[in-house]
Tab-separated table of C-alpha atoms in Angstrom:
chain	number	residue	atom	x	y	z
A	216	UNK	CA	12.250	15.636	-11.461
A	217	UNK	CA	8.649	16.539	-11.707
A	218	UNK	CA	7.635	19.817	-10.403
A	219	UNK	CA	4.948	22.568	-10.354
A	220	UNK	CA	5.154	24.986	-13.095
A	221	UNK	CA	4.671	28.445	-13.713
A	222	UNK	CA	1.569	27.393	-14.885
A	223	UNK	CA	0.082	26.299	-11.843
A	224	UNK	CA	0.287	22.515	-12.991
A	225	UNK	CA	1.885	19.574	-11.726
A	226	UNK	CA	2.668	16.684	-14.105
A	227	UNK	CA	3.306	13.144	-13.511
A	228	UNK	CA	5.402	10.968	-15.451
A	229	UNK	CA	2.827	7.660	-14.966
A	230	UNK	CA	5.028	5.512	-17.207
A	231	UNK	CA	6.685	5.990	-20.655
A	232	UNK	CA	4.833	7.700	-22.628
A	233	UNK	CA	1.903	8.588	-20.198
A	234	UNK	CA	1.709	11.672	-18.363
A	235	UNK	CA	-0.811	13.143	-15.972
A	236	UNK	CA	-1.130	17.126	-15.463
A	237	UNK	CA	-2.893	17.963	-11.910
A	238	UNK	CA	-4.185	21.456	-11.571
A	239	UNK	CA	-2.157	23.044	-8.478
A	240	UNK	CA	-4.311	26.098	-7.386
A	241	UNK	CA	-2.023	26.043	-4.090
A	242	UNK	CA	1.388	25.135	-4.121
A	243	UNK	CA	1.904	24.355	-0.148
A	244	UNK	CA	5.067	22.983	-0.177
A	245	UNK	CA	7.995	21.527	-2.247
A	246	UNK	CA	11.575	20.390	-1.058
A	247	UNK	CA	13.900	17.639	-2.284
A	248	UNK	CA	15.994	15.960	0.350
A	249	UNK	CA	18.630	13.362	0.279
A	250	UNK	CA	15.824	10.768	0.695
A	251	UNK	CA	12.665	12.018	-1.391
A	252	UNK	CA	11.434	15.088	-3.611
A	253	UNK	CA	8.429	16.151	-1.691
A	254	UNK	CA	5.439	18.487	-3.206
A	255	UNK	CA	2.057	19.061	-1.534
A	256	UNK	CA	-0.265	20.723	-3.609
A	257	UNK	CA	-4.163	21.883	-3.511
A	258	UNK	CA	-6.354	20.415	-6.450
A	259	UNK	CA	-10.162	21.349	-6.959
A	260	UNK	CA	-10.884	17.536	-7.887
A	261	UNK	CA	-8.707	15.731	-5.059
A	262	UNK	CA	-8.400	18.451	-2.965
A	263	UNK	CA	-4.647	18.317	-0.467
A	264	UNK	CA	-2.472	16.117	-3.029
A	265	UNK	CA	1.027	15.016	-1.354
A	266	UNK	CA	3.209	13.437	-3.864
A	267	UNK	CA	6.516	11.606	-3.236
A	268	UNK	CA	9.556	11.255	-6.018
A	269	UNK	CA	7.555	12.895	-8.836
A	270	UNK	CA	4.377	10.324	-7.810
A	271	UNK	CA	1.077	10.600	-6.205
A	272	UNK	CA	0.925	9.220	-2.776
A	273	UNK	CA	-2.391	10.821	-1.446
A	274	UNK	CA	-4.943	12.488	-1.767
A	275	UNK	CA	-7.599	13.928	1.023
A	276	UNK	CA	-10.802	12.948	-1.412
A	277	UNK	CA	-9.664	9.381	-1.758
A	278	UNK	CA	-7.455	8.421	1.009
A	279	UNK	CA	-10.313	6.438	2.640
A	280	UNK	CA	-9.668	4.249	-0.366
A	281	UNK	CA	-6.733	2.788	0.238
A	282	UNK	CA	-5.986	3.224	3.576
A	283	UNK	CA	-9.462	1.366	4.540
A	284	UNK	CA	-8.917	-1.776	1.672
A	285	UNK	CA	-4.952	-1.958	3.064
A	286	UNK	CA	-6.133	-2.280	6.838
A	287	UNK	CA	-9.207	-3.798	7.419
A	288	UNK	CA	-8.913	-6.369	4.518
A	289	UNK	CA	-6.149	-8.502	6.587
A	290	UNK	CA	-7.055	-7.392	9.710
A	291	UNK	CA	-11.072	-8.471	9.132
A	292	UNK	CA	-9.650	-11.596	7.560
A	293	UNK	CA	-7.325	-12.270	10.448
A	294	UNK	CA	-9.603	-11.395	12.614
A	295	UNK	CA	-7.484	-11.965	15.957
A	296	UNK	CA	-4.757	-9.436	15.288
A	297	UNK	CA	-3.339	-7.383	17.897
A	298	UNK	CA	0.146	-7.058	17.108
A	299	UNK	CA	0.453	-4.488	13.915
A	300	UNK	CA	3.538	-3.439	12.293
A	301	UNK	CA	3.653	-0.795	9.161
A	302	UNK	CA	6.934	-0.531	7.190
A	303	UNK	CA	6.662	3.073	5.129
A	304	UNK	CA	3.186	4.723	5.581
A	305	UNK	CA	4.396	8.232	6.553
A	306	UNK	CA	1.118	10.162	6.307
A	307	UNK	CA	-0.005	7.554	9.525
A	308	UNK	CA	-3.848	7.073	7.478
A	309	UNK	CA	-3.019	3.225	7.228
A	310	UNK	CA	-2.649	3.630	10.873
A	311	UNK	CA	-5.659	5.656	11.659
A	312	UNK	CA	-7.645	2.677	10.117
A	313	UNK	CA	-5.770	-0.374	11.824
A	314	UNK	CA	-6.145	1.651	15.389
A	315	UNK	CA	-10.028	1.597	14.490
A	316	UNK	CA	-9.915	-2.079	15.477
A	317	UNK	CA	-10.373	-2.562	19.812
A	318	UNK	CA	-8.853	-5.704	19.324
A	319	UNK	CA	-5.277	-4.282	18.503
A	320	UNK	CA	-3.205	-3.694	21.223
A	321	UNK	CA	-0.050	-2.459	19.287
A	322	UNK	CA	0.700	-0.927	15.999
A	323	UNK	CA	4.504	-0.457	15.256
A	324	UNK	CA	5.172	1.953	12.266
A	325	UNK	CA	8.655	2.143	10.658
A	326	UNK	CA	9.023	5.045	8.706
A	327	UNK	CA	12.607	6.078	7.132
A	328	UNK	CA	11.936	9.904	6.660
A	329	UNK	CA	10.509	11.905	9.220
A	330	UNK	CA	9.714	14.611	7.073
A	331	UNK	CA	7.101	12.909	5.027
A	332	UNK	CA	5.379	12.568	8.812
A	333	UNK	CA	5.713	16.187	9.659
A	334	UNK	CA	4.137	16.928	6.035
A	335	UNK	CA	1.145	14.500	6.453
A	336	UNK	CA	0.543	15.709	10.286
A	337	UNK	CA	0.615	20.125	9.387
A	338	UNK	CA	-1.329	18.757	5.736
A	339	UNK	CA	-3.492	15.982	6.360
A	340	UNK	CA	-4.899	16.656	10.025
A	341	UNK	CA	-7.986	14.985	8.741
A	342	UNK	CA	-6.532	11.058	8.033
A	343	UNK	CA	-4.074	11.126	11.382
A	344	UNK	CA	-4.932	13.508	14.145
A	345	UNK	CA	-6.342	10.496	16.086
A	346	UNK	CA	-3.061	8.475	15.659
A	347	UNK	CA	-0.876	10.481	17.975
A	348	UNK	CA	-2.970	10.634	20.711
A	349	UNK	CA	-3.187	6.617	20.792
A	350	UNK	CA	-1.129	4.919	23.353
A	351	UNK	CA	-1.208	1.939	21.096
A	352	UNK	CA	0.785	3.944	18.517
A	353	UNK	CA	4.884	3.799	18.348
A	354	UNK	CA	6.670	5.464	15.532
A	355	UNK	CA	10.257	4.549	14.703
A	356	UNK	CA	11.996	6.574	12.525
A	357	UNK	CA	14.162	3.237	10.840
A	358	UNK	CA	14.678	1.872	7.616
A	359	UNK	CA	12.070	-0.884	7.566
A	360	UNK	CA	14.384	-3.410	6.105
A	361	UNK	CA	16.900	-3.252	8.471
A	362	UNK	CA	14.035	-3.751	11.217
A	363	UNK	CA	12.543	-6.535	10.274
A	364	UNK	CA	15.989	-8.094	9.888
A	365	UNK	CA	17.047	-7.245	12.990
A	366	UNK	CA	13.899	-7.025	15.175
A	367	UNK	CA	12.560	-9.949	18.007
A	368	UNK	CA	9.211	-8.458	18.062
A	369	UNK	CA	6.504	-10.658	16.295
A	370	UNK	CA	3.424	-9.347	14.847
A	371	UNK	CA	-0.035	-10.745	13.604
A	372	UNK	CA	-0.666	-8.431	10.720
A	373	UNK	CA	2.530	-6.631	8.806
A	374	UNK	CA	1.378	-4.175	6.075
A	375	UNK	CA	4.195	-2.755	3.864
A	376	UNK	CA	2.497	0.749	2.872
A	377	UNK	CA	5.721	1.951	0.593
A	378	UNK	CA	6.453	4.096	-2.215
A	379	UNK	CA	6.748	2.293	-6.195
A	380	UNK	CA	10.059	0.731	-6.030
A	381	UNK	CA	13.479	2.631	-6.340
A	382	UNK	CA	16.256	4.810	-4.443
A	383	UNK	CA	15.347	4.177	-0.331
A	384	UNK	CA	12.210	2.100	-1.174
A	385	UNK	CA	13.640	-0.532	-3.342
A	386	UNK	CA	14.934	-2.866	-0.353
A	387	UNK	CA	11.118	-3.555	0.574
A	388	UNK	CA	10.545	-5.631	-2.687
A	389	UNK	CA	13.154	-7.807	-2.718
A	390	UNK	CA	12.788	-12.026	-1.214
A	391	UNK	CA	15.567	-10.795	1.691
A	392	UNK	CA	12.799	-8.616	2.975
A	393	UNK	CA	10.024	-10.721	2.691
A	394	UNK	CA	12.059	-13.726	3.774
A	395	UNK	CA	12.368	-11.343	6.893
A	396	UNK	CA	8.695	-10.052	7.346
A	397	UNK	CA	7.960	-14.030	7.107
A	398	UNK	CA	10.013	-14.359	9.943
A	399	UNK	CA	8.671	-11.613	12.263
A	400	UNK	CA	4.907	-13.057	11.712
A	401	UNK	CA	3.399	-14.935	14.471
A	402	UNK	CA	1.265	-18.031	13.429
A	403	UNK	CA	-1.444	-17.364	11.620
A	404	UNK	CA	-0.386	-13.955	10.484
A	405	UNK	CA	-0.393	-12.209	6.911
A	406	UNK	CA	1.819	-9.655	4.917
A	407	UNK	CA	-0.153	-7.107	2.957
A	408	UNK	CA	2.330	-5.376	0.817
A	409	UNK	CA	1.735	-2.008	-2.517
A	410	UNK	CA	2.152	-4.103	-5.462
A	411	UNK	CA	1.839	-1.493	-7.816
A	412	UNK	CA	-0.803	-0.933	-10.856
A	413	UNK	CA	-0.280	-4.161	-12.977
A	414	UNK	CA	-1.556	-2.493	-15.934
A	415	UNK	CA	1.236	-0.445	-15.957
A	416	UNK	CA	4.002	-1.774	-14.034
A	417	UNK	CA	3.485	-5.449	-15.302
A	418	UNK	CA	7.458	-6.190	-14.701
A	419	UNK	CA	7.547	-4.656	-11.371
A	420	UNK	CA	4.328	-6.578	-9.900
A	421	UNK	CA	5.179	-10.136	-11.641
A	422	UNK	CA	8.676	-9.597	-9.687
A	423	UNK	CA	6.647	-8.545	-6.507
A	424	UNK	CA	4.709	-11.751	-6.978
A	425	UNK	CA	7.528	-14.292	-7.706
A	426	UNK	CA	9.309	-13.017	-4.732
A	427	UNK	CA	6.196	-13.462	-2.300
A	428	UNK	CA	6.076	-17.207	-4.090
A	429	UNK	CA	9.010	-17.697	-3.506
A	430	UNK	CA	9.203	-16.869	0.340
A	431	UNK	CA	4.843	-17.682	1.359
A	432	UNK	CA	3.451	-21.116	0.657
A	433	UNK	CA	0.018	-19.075	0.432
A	434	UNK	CA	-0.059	-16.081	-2.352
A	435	UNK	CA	-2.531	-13.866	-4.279
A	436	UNK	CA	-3.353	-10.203	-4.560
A	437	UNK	CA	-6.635	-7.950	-4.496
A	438	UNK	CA	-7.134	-5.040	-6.584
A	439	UNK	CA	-8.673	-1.650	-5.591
A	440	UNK	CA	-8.779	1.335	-7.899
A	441	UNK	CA	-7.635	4.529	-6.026
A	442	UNK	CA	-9.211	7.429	-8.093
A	443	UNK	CA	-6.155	9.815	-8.132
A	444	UNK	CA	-3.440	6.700	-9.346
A	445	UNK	CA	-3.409	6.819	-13.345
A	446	UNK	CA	-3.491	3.397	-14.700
A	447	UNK	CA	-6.329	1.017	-13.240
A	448	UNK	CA	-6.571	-0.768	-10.135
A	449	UNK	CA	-3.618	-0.603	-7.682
A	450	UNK	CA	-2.301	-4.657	-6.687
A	451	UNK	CA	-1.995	-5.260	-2.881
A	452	UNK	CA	0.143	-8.365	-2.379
A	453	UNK	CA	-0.946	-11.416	-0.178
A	454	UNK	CA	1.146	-13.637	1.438
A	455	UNK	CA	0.917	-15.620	4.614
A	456	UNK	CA	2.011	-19.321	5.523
A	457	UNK	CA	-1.355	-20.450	6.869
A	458	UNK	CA	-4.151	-18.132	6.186
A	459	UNK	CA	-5.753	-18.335	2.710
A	460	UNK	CA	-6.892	-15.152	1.055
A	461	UNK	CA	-10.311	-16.622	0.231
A	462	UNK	CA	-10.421	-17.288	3.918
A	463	UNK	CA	-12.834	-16.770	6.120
A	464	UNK	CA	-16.513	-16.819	4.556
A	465	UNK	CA	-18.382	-13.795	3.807
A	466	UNK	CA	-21.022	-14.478	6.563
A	467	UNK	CA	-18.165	-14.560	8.857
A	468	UNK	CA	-16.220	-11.290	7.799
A	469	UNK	CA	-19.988	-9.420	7.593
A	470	UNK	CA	-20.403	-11.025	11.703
A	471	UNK	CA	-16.491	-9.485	11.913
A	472	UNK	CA	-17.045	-6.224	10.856
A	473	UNK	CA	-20.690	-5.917	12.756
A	474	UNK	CA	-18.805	-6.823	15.534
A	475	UNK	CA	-16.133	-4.271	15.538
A	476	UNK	CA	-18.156	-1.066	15.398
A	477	UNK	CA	-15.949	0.304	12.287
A	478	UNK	CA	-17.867	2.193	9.995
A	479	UNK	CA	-16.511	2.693	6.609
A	480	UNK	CA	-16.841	4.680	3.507
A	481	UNK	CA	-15.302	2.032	0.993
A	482	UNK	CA	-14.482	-1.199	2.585
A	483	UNK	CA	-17.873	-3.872	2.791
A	484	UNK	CA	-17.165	-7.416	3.749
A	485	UNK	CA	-18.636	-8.537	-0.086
A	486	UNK	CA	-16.102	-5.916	-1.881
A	487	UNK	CA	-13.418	-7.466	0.224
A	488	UNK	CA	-14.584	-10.976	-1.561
A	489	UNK	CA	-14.762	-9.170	-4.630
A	490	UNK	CA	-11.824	-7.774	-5.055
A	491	UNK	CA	-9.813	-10.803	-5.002
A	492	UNK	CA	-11.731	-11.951	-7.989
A	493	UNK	CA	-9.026	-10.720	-10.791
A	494	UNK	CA	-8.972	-10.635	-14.450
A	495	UNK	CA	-7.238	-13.092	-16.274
A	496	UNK	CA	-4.450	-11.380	-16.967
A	497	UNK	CA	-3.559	-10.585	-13.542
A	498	UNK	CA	-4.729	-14.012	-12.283
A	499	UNK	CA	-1.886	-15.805	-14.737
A	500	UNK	CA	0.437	-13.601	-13.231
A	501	UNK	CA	-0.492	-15.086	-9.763
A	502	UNK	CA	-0.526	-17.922	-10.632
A	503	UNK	CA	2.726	-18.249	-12.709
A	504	UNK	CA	4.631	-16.876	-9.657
A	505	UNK	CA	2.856	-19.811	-7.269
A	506	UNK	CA	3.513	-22.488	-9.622
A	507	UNK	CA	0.226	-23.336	-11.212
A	508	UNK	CA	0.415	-21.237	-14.535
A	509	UNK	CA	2.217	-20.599	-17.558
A	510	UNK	CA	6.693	-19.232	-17.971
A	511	UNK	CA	5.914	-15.645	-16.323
A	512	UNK	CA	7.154	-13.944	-19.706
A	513	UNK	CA	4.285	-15.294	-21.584
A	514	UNK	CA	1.565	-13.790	-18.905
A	515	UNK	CA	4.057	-10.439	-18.588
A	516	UNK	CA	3.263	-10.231	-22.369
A	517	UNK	CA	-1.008	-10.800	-21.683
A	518	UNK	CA	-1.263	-7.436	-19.598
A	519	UNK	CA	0.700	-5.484	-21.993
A	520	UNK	CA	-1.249	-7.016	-24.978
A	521	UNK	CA	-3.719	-4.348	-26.505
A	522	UNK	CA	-1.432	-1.393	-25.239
A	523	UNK	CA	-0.457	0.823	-28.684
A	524	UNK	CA	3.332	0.441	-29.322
A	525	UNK	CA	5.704	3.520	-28.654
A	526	UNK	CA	7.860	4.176	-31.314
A	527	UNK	CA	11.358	3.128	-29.911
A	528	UNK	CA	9.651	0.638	-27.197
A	529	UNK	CA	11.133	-2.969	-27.192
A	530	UNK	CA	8.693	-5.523	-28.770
């Protein structure tokens, strides 16, 4: 269990053999419950820090980031949603973002522990405050599997905003639940889903991608590098049944975006182009998992290659 030390210091185990010490001048809080460890934290680089099962999950300086690339990426590309559902996304920023857009009549957010939306709303005023005070907004305390695999309600835009895979988060990144999430998109719609940092967790995001491929006729990912995640860019997954993630044109997402009003401090209609443009590495990886590439082993091997062995690691 990672924790803040006597010190003042709060380390991160980012995978074996990497660790990342943050400077806590202000420990705010720290409890571990029978869902997740919870620690918010003041830092003079990232300023409030909340981080979730020894990991960071947010940060006030960069939150912008990735809530604005996880919202108005599908939601620009769309560009007809109104029915938004959120699986995970406790500290309600991804939300903020997708209430931006006038055209959304509805966002439904699933959230298993309430706490982690208590934190984010006494801690992170700043990313949320506007969120509760939106009729559009309904929070459902739920485990987001078990909604989508039970719910009627259809939606145009489903973003799966979740902690790395394991303990209560593990269920979002298996084919049942995307099988399900398919099933609860209305035509035309598109799954956005945290595919993790491929550099890092190569096995985790090939198995994200294989089990989008193996559910979505239509499958990719876009990478955007969050400044307080250790490891290079963070993978969002892609997956719809009719809407292409090189769809529509940039004059049309630049007209979108004009259109809406939203100003942004990260998100431009040409980065959203841009970041679907991978390496190679992560593009055999896609597409492996679609069909059009090489056994997924071999590519698995191509983003570890150049990493220094540890000594005990498997070759």
């Amino acid at each position: 269990m990672n924790t803040v030390s006597t010190e003042g210091q709060f380390t991160e185990n980012v995978a074996p053999g990497v660790r990342v010490t943050f400077q806590a001048e202000r420990l705010r809080y720290q409890v571990k419950s029978s869902m997740h460890e919870k620690v918010v934290i003041d830092n003079p680089q990232f300023g409030r820090m909340m981080m979730i099962d020894g990991a960071v999950q947010l940060s006030s300086a960069d939150a912008f980031v990735y809530h604005e690339m996880m919202g108005h990426v599908p939601l620009l590309a769309h560009g007809r949603a109104e029915r938004v559902l959120i699986v995970g996304g406790g500290d309600c920023g991804l939300a903020a973002e997708v209430l931006q857009h006038r055209g959304v009549r509805q966002v439904v957010q699933i959230e298993i522990d309430p706490q982690v939306v208590k934190l984010a709303r006494r801690y992170f005023a700043e990313v949320n405050a506007s969120v509760f005070n939106d009729r559009r907004f309904r929070l459902i305390i739920d485990d987001g599997a078990e909604f989508v695999a039970r719910t009627d309600e259809r939606f145009d835009v489903i973003l799966v905003d979740s902690t790395d895979p394991g303990g209560v988060s593990l269920p979002l990144f298996t084919e049942t639940f995307y099988r399900n999430t398919q099933r609860c998109l209305r035509p035309g719609g598109v799954v956005v889903t945290q595919a993790g940092v491929p550099f890092l967790q190569a096995q985790a995001f090939r198995g994200s991608m294989e089990r989008l491929a193996s559910v979505f006729p239509l499958v990719s990912c876009y990478l955007v590098p969050i400044p307080c995640i250790f490891g290079g860019p963070l993978a969002f997954g892609w997956a719809s049944s009719t809407l292409s993630h090189d769809s529509p044109t940039l004059d049309v997402l630049t007209e979108r975006q004009a259109a809406s009003g939203i100003e942004t401090r990260y998100y431009t209609p040409e980065l959203h182009k841009a970041s679907f443009a991978l390496p190679r590495c992560v593009r055999d990886v896609v597409d492996e998992a679609t069909g059009t590439g090489e056994p997924p082993a071999r590519s698995a091997r191509k983003i570890a290659a150049g990493r220094p062995r540890v000594a005990g690691s498997a070759p």
